[in-house]
Short mmCIF file of C-alpha atoms and ligand atoms in Angstrom, two decimals:
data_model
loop_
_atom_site.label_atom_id
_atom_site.label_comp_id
_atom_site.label_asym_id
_atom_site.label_seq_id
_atom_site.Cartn_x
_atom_site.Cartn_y
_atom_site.Cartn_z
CA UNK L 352 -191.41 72.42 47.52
CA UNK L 353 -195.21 72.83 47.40
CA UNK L 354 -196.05 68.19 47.63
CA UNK L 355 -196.72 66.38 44.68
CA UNK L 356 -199.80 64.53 43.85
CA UNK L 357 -197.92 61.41 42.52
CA UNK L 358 -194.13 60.34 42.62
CA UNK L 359 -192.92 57.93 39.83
CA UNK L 360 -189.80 56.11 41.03
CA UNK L 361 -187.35 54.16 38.89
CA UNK L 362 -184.82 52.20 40.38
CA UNK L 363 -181.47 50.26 39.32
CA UNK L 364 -179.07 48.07 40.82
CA UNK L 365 -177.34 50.79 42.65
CA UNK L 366 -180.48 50.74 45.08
CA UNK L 367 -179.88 46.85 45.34
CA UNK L 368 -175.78 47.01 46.01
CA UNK L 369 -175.93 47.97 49.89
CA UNK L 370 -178.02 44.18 50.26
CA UNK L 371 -174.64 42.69 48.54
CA UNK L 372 -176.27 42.44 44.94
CA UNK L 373 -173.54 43.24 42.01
CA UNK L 374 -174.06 46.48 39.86
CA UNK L 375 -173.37 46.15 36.21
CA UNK L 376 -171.14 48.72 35.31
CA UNK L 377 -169.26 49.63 38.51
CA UNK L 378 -165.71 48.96 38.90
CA UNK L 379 -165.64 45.14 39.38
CA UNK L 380 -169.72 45.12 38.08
CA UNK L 381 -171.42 42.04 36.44
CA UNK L 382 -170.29 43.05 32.58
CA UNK L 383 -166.76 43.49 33.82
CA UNK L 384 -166.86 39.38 34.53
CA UNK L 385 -169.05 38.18 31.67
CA UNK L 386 -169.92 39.79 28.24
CA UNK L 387 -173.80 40.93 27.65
CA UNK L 388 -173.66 39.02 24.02
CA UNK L 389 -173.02 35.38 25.72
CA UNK L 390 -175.72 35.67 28.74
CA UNK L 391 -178.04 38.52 28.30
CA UNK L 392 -179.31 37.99 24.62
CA UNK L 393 -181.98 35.85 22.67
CA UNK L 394 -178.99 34.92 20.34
CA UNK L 395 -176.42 33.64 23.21
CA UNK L 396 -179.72 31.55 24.84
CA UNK L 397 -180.08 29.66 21.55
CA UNK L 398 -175.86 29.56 20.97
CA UNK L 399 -175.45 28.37 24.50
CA UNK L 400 -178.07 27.63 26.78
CA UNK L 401 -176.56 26.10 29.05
CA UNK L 402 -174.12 29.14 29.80
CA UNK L 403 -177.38 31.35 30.24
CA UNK L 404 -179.22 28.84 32.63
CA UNK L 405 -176.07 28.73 34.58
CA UNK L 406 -175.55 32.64 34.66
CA UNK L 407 -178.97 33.24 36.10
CA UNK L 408 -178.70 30.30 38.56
CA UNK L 409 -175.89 31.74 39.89
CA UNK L 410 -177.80 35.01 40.44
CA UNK L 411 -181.01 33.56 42.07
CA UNK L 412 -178.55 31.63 44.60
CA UNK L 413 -176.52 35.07 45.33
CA UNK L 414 -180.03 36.52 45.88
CA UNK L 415 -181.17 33.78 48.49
CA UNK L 416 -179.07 35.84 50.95
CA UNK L 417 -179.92 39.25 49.82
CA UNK L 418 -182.01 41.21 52.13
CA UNK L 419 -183.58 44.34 51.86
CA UNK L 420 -181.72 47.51 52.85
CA UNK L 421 -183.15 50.95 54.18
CA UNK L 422 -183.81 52.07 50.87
CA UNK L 423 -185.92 49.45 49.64
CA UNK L 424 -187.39 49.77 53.02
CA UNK L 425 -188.22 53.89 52.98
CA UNK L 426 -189.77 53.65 49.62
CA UNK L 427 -192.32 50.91 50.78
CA UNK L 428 -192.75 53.25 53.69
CA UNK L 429 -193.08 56.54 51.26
CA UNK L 430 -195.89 53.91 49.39
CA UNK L 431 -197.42 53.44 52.54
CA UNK L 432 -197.91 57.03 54.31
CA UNK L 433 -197.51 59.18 51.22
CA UNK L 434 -201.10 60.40 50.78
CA UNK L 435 -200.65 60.69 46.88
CA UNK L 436 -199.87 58.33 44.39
CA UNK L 437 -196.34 56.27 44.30
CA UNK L 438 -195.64 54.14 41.23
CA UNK L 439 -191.45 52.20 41.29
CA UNK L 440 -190.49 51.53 38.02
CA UNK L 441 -187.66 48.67 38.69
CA UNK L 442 -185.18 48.06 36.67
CA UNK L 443 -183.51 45.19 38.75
CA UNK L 444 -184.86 41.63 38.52
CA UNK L 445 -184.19 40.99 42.26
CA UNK L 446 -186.92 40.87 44.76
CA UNK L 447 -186.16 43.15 46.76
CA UNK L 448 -188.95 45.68 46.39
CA UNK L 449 -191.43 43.45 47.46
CA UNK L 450 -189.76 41.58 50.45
CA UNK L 451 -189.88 45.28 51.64
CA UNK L 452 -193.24 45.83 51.07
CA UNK L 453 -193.49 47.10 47.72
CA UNK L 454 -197.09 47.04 46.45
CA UNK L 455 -197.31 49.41 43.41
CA UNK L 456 -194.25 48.02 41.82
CA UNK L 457 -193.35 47.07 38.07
CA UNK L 458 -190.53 45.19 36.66
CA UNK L 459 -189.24 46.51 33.19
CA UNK L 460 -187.00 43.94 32.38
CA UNK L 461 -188.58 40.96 34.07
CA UNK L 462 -187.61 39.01 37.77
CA UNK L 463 -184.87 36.97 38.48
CA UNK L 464 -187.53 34.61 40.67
CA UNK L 465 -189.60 33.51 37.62
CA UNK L 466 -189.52 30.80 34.69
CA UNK L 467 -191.00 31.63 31.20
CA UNK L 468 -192.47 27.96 29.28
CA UNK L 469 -191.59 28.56 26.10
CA UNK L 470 -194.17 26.07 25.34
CA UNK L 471 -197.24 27.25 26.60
CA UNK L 472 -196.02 30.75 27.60
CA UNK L 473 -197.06 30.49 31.24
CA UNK L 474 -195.02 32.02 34.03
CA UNK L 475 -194.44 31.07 37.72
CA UNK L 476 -192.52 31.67 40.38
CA UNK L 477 -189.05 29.96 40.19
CA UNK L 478 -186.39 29.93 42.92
CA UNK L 479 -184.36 26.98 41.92
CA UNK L 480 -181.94 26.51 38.94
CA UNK L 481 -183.46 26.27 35.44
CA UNK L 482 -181.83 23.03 34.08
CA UNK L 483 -182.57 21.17 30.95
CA UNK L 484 -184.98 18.37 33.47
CA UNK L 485 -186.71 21.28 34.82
CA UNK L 486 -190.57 20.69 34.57
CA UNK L 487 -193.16 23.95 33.63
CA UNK L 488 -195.63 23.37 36.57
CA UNK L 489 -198.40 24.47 34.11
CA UNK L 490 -197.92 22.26 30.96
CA UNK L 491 -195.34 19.77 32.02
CA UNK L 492 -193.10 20.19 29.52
CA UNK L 493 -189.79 19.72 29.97
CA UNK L 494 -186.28 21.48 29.42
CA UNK L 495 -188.77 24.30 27.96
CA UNK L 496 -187.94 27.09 30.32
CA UNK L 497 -186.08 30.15 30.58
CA UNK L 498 -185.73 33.17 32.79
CA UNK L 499 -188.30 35.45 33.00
CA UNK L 500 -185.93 38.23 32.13
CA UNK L 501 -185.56 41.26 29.33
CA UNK L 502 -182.88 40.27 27.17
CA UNK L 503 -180.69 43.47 25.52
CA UNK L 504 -182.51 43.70 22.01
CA UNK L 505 -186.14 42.40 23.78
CA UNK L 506 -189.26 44.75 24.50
CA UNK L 507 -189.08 45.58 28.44
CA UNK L 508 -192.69 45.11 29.64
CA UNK L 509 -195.47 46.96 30.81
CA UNK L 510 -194.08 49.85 28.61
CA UNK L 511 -198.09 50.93 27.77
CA UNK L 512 -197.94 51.07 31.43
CA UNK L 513 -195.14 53.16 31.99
CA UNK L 514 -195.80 56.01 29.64
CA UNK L 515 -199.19 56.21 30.97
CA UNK L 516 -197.55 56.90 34.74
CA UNK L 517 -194.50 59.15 33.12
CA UNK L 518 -197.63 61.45 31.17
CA UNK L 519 -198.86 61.75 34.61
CA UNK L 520 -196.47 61.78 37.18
CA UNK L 521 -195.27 65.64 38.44
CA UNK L 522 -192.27 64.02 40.38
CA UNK L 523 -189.66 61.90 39.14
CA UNK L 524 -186.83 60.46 41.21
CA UNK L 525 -184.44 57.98 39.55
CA UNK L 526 -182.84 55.91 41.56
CA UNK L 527 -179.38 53.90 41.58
CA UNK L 528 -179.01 53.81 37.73
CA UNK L 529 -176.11 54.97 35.71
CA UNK L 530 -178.84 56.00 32.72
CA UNK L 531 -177.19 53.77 30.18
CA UNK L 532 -179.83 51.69 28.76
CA UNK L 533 -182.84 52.85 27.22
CA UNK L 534 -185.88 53.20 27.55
CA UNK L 535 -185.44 53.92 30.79
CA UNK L 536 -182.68 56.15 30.21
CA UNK L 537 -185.40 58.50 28.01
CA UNK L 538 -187.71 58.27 31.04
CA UNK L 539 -186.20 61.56 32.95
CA UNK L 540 -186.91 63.78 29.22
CA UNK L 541 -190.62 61.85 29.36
CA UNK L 542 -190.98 63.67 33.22
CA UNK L 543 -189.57 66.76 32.03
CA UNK L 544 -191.68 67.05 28.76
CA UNK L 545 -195.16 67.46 30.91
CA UNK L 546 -193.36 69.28 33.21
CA UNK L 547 -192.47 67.24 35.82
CA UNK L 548 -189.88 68.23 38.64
CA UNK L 549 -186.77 65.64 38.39
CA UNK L 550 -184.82 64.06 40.63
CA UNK L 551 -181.83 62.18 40.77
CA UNK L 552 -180.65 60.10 44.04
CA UNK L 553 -177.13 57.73 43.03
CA UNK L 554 -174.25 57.47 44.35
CA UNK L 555 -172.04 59.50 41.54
CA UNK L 556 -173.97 61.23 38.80
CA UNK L 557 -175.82 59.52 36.12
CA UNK L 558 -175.31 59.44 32.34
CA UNK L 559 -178.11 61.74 32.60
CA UNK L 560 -177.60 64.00 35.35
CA UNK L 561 -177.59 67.35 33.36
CA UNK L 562 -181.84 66.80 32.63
CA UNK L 563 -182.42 66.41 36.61
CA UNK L 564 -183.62 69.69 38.59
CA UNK L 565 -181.78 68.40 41.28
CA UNK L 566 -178.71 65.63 42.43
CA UNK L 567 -178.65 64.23 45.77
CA UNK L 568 -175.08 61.91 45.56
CA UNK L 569 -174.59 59.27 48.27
CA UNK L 570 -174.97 55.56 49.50
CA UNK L 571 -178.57 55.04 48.47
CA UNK L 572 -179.12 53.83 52.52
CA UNK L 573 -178.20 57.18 53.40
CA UNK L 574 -179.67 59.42 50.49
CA UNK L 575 -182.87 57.58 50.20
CA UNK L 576 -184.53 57.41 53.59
CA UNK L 577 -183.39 61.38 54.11
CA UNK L 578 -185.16 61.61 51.00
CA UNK L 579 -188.24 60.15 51.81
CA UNK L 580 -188.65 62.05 54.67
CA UNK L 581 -189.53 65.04 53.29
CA UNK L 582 -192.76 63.76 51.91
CA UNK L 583 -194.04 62.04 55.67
CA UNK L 584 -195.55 64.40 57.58
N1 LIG D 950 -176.02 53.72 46.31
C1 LIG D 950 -176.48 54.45 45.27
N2 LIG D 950 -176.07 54.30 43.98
C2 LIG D 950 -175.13 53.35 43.77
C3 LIG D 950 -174.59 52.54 44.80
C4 LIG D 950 -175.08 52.75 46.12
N3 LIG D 950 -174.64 52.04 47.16
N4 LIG D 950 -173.68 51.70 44.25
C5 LIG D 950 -173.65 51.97 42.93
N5 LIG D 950 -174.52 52.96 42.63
C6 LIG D 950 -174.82 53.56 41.32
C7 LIG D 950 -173.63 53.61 40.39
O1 LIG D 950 -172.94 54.85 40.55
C8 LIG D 950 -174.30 53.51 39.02
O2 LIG D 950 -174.59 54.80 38.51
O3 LIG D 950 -175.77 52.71 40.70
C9 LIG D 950 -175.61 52.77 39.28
C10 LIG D 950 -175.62 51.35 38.75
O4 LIG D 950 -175.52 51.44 37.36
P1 LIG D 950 -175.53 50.10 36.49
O5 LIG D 950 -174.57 49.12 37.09
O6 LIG D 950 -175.38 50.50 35.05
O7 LIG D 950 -176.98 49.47 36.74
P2 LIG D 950 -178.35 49.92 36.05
O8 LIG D 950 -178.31 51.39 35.72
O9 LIG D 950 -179.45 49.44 36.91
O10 LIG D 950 -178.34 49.09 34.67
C11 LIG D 950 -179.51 49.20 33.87
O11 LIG D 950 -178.61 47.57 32.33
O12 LIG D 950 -177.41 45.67 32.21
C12 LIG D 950 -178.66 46.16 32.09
O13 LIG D 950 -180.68 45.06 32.46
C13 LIG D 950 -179.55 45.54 33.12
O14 LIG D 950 -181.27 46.58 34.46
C14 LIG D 950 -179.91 46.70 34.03
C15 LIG D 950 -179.72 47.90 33.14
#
């Protein structure tokens, strides 16, 4: 395959479950515990708020023990030799892409690791619980913050962004994601409309598997940095 000039990545949690972080919708997964409506929407954080704080607290401790694995790890390195462009599109929230290096990075549906004032709008890093004392270090307002974090029936960010990489990119390679949620489920027919090859790296195909030129099933520690390889010289 002649090398493209830029790659446009998007991840999910599949890429993050070899460092021990819980998918969503695998056997066992995150909504097989606890229902989307009472942690994951505007309407549960005003209903309960105290069942949201404590549902993301619980994820930033799990995460204070997640490393990196050796697909986090190739993509930095594809970002690092790759002479054209690489752009990852995350959907995770974890921080995993950048303790591995990750420059050129975006987070759709927010990070895990920061606190939104709903007072003065600022955001800053956060590694702590959110609690009802907790203190916005830019306004000082207190019991005012929330994750920074794309609730189901909120805008994911940097979408202007994103369709300006997808109307450029001529590879696409999603990533550990079972295609369910959009937009980023639409992002493989973006890729394909300006022609884009597409492909798709997971452990078990995708929601969207029949729109990829090409499937490459496995662990994403194995499928990933095998990957990757083929674009290092
Ligand atoms: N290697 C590669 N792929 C894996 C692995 C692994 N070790 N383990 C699981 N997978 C695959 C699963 O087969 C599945 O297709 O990763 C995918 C995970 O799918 P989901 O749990 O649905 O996670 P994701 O697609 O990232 O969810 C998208 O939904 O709940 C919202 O905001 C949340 O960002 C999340 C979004």
């Amino acid at each position: 395959m002649a090398q493209p000039r830029s790659i446009l990545i998007l991840t999910g949690a599949g890429l993050s479950a070899e460092s021990g972080l819980a998918t969503f919708r695998d056997k066992g997964g995150i909504w097989s515990k606890v229902r989307i409506e009472d942690v994951a929407t505007p309407e549960a954080f005003v209903r309960d708020p105290a069942r949201v704080q404590a549902f993301y607290n619980t994820r930033r401790r799990d995460h204070a023990s997640a490393k990196p694995n050796a697909a986090h790890l190739a993509l930095a390195q594809l970002e690092d030799e790759f002479k054209g462009d690489v752009l990852v599109v995350t959907q995770n929230i974890d921080a995993l892409h950048e303790a591995a290096g990750q420059r050129h990075l975006i987070h759709m549906h927010g990070e895990l690791l920061k606190a939104w004032c709903l007072a003065c709008d600022d955001r800053a890093a956060w590694n702590g619980d959110i609690t009802p004392a907790s203190v916005c270090p830019h306004c000082s307002a207190t019991g005012r913050l929330r994750p920074d974090v794309v609730w189901f029936g909120e805008m994911p960010y940097h979408m202007d962004l994103i369709e300006e990489a997808l109307a450029e990119t001529d590879l696409f390679v999603s990533i550990g994601t079972s295609g369910n949620v959009y937009p980023a489920a639409g992002f493989v027919a973006a890729a394909r409309a300006v022609g884009a090859r597409t492909v798709e790296l997971n452990l078990e195909p995708s929601e969207g598997a029949r729109l990829f030129d090409e499937a490459i099933h496995g662990p994403a520690t194995e499928v990933v940095p095998a990957f990757v390889r083929r674009f290092l010289v």
